[in-house]
Amino acid sequence: MNTTRIPILLYHSVSDSPSNEIARWNVSKRTFLDHMDAIADRGCMTLTVSQYLKVLELKEPIPDKLVLVTFDDGFAEVASFAAPALMERNISSTVFITTSPVVDARDETSRLPKATMMDAAAVVDLEDFGVEIGSHSHTHVQLDIIGARLVRDELVRSKMILEDLLGHPIRSVAYPHGYSNANVRRIAKEVGYEAACGVRNAFSSLLDDEFSISRLTVENTTSQSTVNAWLDQRGAALGGARNRYRTHLWRLYRRARFNAIPRVRPSRMQWRSST
Ligand SMILES: [Zn+2]
């Protein structure tokens, strides 16, 4: 089995004026450009998640110095600032969008923090920059602690909204907070996705399941030297073999906490407490 380590970077917000609520998951514009310059300077090859799927399915060989750049949630500045910078550097990327704010910026069902998110026009613009658009559910709920009917609704609704907007199939999804379980992965496959990203903070490799692709979260405290090490395939574990017992206990804890909070106005603490 080929265990080449493939860094899949996960960004959220790229902004010089993030709210306190998203500060931990934000990188400044300068920092982001430095990271992208490091990718370009190394001569790394970049792929979208759908292109990477062909590597995982062994239909394509693993390119030398492969890296993927991904973004979750759909913050407006990813379209207005990050996408043009990526295009300038010829870096392929994938942006996973939570669709509730795309439909209605004031939608109270969204569990995302208060921030300026992409509207429908911004999503269309983003694709024009050559970015692959994927789904990140409709309301950003933790999919592994809700019932199958709700999981299906979250995954189908976001897929349909993006497909109606862009006029072609949406092939990939990223689970909110990276959380999934066997049921969530099965439903994602059933409703027509071909690949799905989790988090895990580990390198991806051919050991990854297509519906549980490992990514490395870039936070505001992630240093350039850490990013450089990741690009050089050092400094993190290999995905595909997580500690299942610990994951199970954490899920039980989150489910109990989720059931203890009112459903009408979901706590934004959920978003803040983890990616
Ligand atoms: Zn998210």
Coordinates of C-alpha atoms and ligand atoms in Angstrom, one line a residue:
M1 CA 0.0 0.0 0.0
N2 CA 1.3 3.4 -1.0
T3 CA 1.5 5.6 2.2
T4 CA 2.7 8.8 0.5
R5 CA 1.6 11.6 2.7
I6 CA -0.6 14.2 1.0
P7 CA -1.3 17.4 2.8
I8 CA -4.9 18.7 2.3
L9 CA -5.0 22.2 3.9
L10 CA -8.3 23.3 5.5
Y11 CA -8.9 27.0 5.8
H12 CA -12.0 28.8 7.1
S13 CA -11.8 32.6 7.1
V14 CA -9.2 34.7 5.4
S15 CA -9.6 38.2 6.7
D16 CA -7.8 41.1 8.3
S17 CA -10.8 42.0 10.4
P18 CA -12.4 38.7 11.8
S19 CA -14.9 38.8 14.6
N20 CA -13.8 37.3 17.9
E21 CA -16.1 34.4 17.2
I22 CA -14.1 33.3 14.2
A23 CA -10.6 34.6 15.1
R24 CA -9.2 31.2 16.0
W25 CA -10.2 29.9 12.5
N26 CA -9.0 32.9 10.6
V27 CA -5.7 33.7 8.9
S28 CA -4.7 37.2 7.8
K29 CA -4.5 38.0 4.1
R30 CA -0.7 38.3 4.3
T31 CA -0.4 34.9 6.1
F32 CA -2.6 33.3 3.5
L33 CA -0.5 34.7 0.6
D34 CA 2.7 33.5 2.3
H35 CA 1.2 30.0 2.5
M36 CA 0.2 30.1 -1.1
D37 CA 3.6 31.4 -2.1
A38 CA 5.2 28.5 -0.3
I39 CA 3.1 26.1 -2.3
A40 CA 4.0 27.9 -5.6
D41 CA 7.7 28.2 -4.7
R42 CA 8.0 24.5 -4.0
G43 CA 6.4 23.7 -7.4
C44 CA 3.7 21.7 -5.7
M45 CA 0.9 20.2 -7.9
T46 CA -2.5 21.1 -6.7
L47 CA -5.8 19.3 -7.4
T48 CA -9.5 19.9 -6.6
V49 CA -11.1 17.2 -4.4
S50 CA -12.9 15.7 -7.4
Q51 CA -9.6 15.5 -9.2
Y52 CA -8.0 13.9 -6.1
L53 CA -10.7 11.3 -6.1
K54 CA -9.2 9.8 -9.2
V55 CA -5.9 9.4 -7.3
L56 CA -7.7 7.7 -4.4
E57 CA -9.4 5.4 -6.9
L58 CA -6.0 4.5 -8.4
K59 CA -7.1 5.9 -11.7
E60 CA -4.3 8.4 -11.7
P61 CA -0.8 8.1 -10.1
I62 CA 0.0 10.3 -7.1
P63 CA 1.7 13.4 -8.6
D64 CA 5.0 14.4 -7.0
K65 CA 4.6 17.1 -4.3
L66 CA 0.8 17.0 -4.3
V67 CA -1.1 19.4 -2.0
L68 CA -4.8 20.3 -1.9
V69 CA -6.2 23.6 -0.7
T70 CA -9.7 23.6 0.7
F71 CA -12.0 26.0 2.5
D72 CA -15.0 25.3 4.7
D73 CA -18.2 27.4 5.4
G74 CA -18.2 30.0 2.6
F75 CA -16.9 33.2 4.1
A76 CA -17.3 36.1 1.6
E77 CA -13.6 37.1 1.6
V78 CA -12.7 33.6 0.3
A79 CA -14.4 34.6 -2.9
S80 CA -13.4 38.2 -3.0
F81 CA -9.8 37.8 -1.9
A82 CA -8.5 34.2 -1.7
A83 CA -9.9 33.0 -5.1
P84 CA -8.1 35.7 -7.2
A85 CA -4.9 35.1 -5.3
L86 CA -5.2 31.4 -6.0
M87 CA -5.9 32.0 -9.7
E88 CA -2.8 34.2 -10.0
R89 CA -0.7 31.4 -8.6
N90 CA -2.4 28.7 -10.7
I91 CA -3.4 26.9 -7.5
S92 CA -6.5 24.6 -7.7
S93 CA -8.8 24.6 -4.7
T94 CA -12.2 23.4 -3.4
V95 CA -14.6 25.5 -1.3
F96 CA -17.3 23.7 0.7
I97 CA -20.3 26.0 1.2
T98 CA -23.0 25.9 3.9
T99 CA -26.0 26.9 1.8
S100 CA -28.4 28.4 4.3
P101 CA -26.7 31.9 4.2
V102 CA -26.5 31.6 0.4
V103 CA -30.3 31.4 0.2
D104 CA -30.9 34.0 3.0
A105 CA -28.2 35.9 4.9
R106 CA -30.6 36.3 7.8
D107 CA -31.5 32.7 8.0
E108 CA -31.7 31.8 11.7
T109 CA -31.3 28.1 11.1
S110 CA -27.7 28.5 10.3
R111 CA -25.3 27.4 13.0
L112 CA -22.4 29.4 11.5
P113 CA -21.0 32.3 13.5
K114 CA -22.1 35.8 12.6
A115 CA -19.9 36.9 9.7
T116 CA -20.3 38.0 6.1
M117 CA -20.9 34.9 4.1
M118 CA -21.1 34.4 0.3
D119 CA -24.4 35.1 -1.4
A120 CA -25.5 33.4 -4.5
A121 CA -23.7 35.8 -6.9
A122 CA -20.4 35.3 -4.9
V123 CA -20.7 31.5 -5.3
V124 CA -21.1 31.9 -9.0
D125 CA -18.1 34.3 -9.1
L126 CA -16.1 31.8 -7.1
E127 CA -16.6 29.1 -9.6
D128 CA -15.6 31.5 -12.4
F129 CA -12.2 31.6 -10.7
G130 CA -11.8 27.9 -11.4
V131 CA -12.6 26.8 -7.8
E132 CA -14.5 23.6 -7.3
I133 CA -17.6 24.1 -5.2
G134 CA -18.6 21.5 -2.7
S135 CA -21.4 21.2 -0.1
H136 CA -20.9 21.8 3.6
S137 CA -24.5 20.9 4.6
H138 CA -27.4 23.4 4.7
T139 CA -27.2 24.6 8.3
H140 CA -23.8 23.4 9.6
V141 CA -25.3 21.0 12.1
Q142 CA -23.1 18.1 13.4
L143 CA -24.3 15.3 11.1
D144 CA -23.2 12.4 13.3
I145 CA -25.5 13.2 16.2
I146 CA -28.8 13.8 14.3
G147 CA -31.2 11.3 12.8
A148 CA -30.9 9.8 9.3
R149 CA -33.8 11.8 7.9
L150 CA -32.2 15.1 8.9
V151 CA -28.8 14.0 7.6
R152 CA -30.4 13.3 4.3
D153 CA -32.2 16.6 4.2
E154 CA -29.0 18.5 5.1
L155 CA -27.0 16.8 2.4
V156 CA -29.7 16.8 -0.4
R157 CA -30.9 20.3 0.2
S158 CA -27.4 21.9 0.0
K159 CA -26.5 19.8 -3.1
M160 CA -29.7 20.9 -4.9
I161 CA -29.3 24.6 -4.0
L162 CA -25.7 24.6 -5.4
E163 CA -26.7 22.6 -8.4
D164 CA -29.6 24.9 -9.2
L165 CA -27.3 27.8 -8.9
L166 CA -24.3 26.5 -10.9
G167 CA -26.1 24.2 -13.4
H168 CA -24.1 21.1 -12.9
P169 CA -23.7 18.2 -10.4
I170 CA -22.0 18.9 -7.0
R171 CA -19.6 16.0 -6.5
S172 CA -18.0 16.5 -3.1
V173 CA -19.1 17.4 0.5
A174 CA -17.2 18.3 3.7
Y175 CA -18.9 17.3 7.0
P176 CA -19.4 20.2 9.3
H177 CA -16.8 20.1 12.0
G178 CA -15.4 17.1 10.2
Y179 CA -17.8 14.9 12.0
S180 CA -19.3 11.8 10.4
N181 CA -20.1 8.2 11.1
A182 CA -20.9 5.1 9.0
N183 CA -24.6 6.2 8.5
V184 CA -23.6 9.7 7.5
R185 CA -21.0 8.4 5.0
R186 CA -23.6 5.9 3.6
I187 CA -26.2 8.6 3.1
A188 CA -23.7 11.0 1.5
K189 CA -22.9 8.2 -1.0
E190 CA -26.6 7.4 -1.5
V191 CA -27.6 10.9 -2.3
G192 CA -25.0 11.2 -5.1
Y193 CA -21.8 12.6 -3.6
E194 CA -18.6 10.9 -4.9
A195 CA -16.2 12.1 -2.2
A196 CA -16.3 13.6 1.3
C197 CA -13.8 15.4 3.5
G198 CA -13.5 15.1 7.3
V199 CA -10.8 16.8 9.4
R200 CA -8.7 14.5 11.6
N201 CA -5.6 16.8 11.4
A202 CA -3.6 14.2 9.6
F203 CA -2.2 13.7 6.2
S204 CA -4.4 12.1 3.5
S205 CA -3.1 9.0 1.7
L206 CA -4.3 6.1 -0.4
L207 CA -5.4 4.6 3.0
D208 CA -8.2 7.2 3.1
D209 CA -11.7 6.2 2.4
E210 CA -13.2 8.4 -0.4
F211 CA -16.0 9.4 2.1
S212 CA -13.6 10.2 4.9
I213 CA -10.7 12.2 3.5
S214 CA -8.2 13.5 6.1
R215 CA -7.4 17.2 6.2
L216 CA -5.0 19.5 8.2
T217 CA -6.7 22.5 9.8
V218 CA -4.9 25.8 9.5
E219 CA -5.6 28.0 12.5
N220 CA -4.5 31.5 13.4
T221 CA -1.7 30.0 15.5
T222 CA -0.5 27.7 12.7
S223 CA 3.0 28.9 11.9
Q224 CA 4.6 29.2 8.5
S225 CA 7.2 26.6 9.6
T226 CA 4.3 24.2 10.4
V227 CA 2.8 24.8 7.0
N228 CA 6.2 24.4 5.3
A229 CA 6.7 21.0 7.2
W230 CA 3.3 19.8 6.0
L231 CA 4.1 20.8 2.4
D232 CA 7.3 18.7 2.9
Q233 CA 5.2 15.8 4.1
R234 CA 6.4 16.1 7.7
G235 CA 4.9 17.2 11.1
A236 CA 1.6 15.3 11.3
A237 CA 0.3 11.8 11.5
L238 CA -1.0 9.7 8.6
G239 CA -4.8 9.5 8.3
G240 CA -6.9 6.5 7.7
A241 CA -6.3 4.8 11.1
R242 CA -7.9 7.0 13.8
N243 CA -8.5 6.0 17.4
R244 CA -12.1 4.8 17.0
Y245 CA -12.7 4.3 20.7
R246 CA -11.9 7.9 21.6
T247 CA -13.9 9.2 18.6
H248 CA -16.9 7.2 19.9
L249 CA -16.8 8.6 23.4
W250 CA -16.5 12.2 22.0
R251 CA -19.5 11.6 19.9
L252 CA -21.6 10.4 22.9
Y253 CA -20.6 13.5 24.8
R254 CA -21.5 15.8 21.9
R255 CA -24.9 14.1 21.4
A256 CA -25.7 14.6 25.0
R257 CA -24.7 18.3 24.9
F258 CA -26.7 18.8 21.6
N259 CA -29.8 17.3 23.1
A260 CA -29.5 19.6 26.2
I261 CA -29.7 22.8 24.3
P262 CA -32.8 24.5 22.8
R263 CA -33.3 23.7 19.1
V264 CA -34.9 27.0 18.1
R265 CA -31.8 29.1 18.6
P266 CA -28.9 26.8 18.4
S267 CA -25.8 27.8 20.3
R268 CA -23.0 29.2 18.3
M269 CA -20.7 27.8 20.9
Q270 CA -20.9 24.5 18.9
W271 CA -19.1 26.1 16.0
R272 CA -16.5 27.8 18.2
S273 CA -15.6 24.7 20.2
S274 CA -14.2 22.8 17.3
T275 CA -13.7 23.0 13.5
Ligands
ZN1 ZN -17.6 24.4 8.9

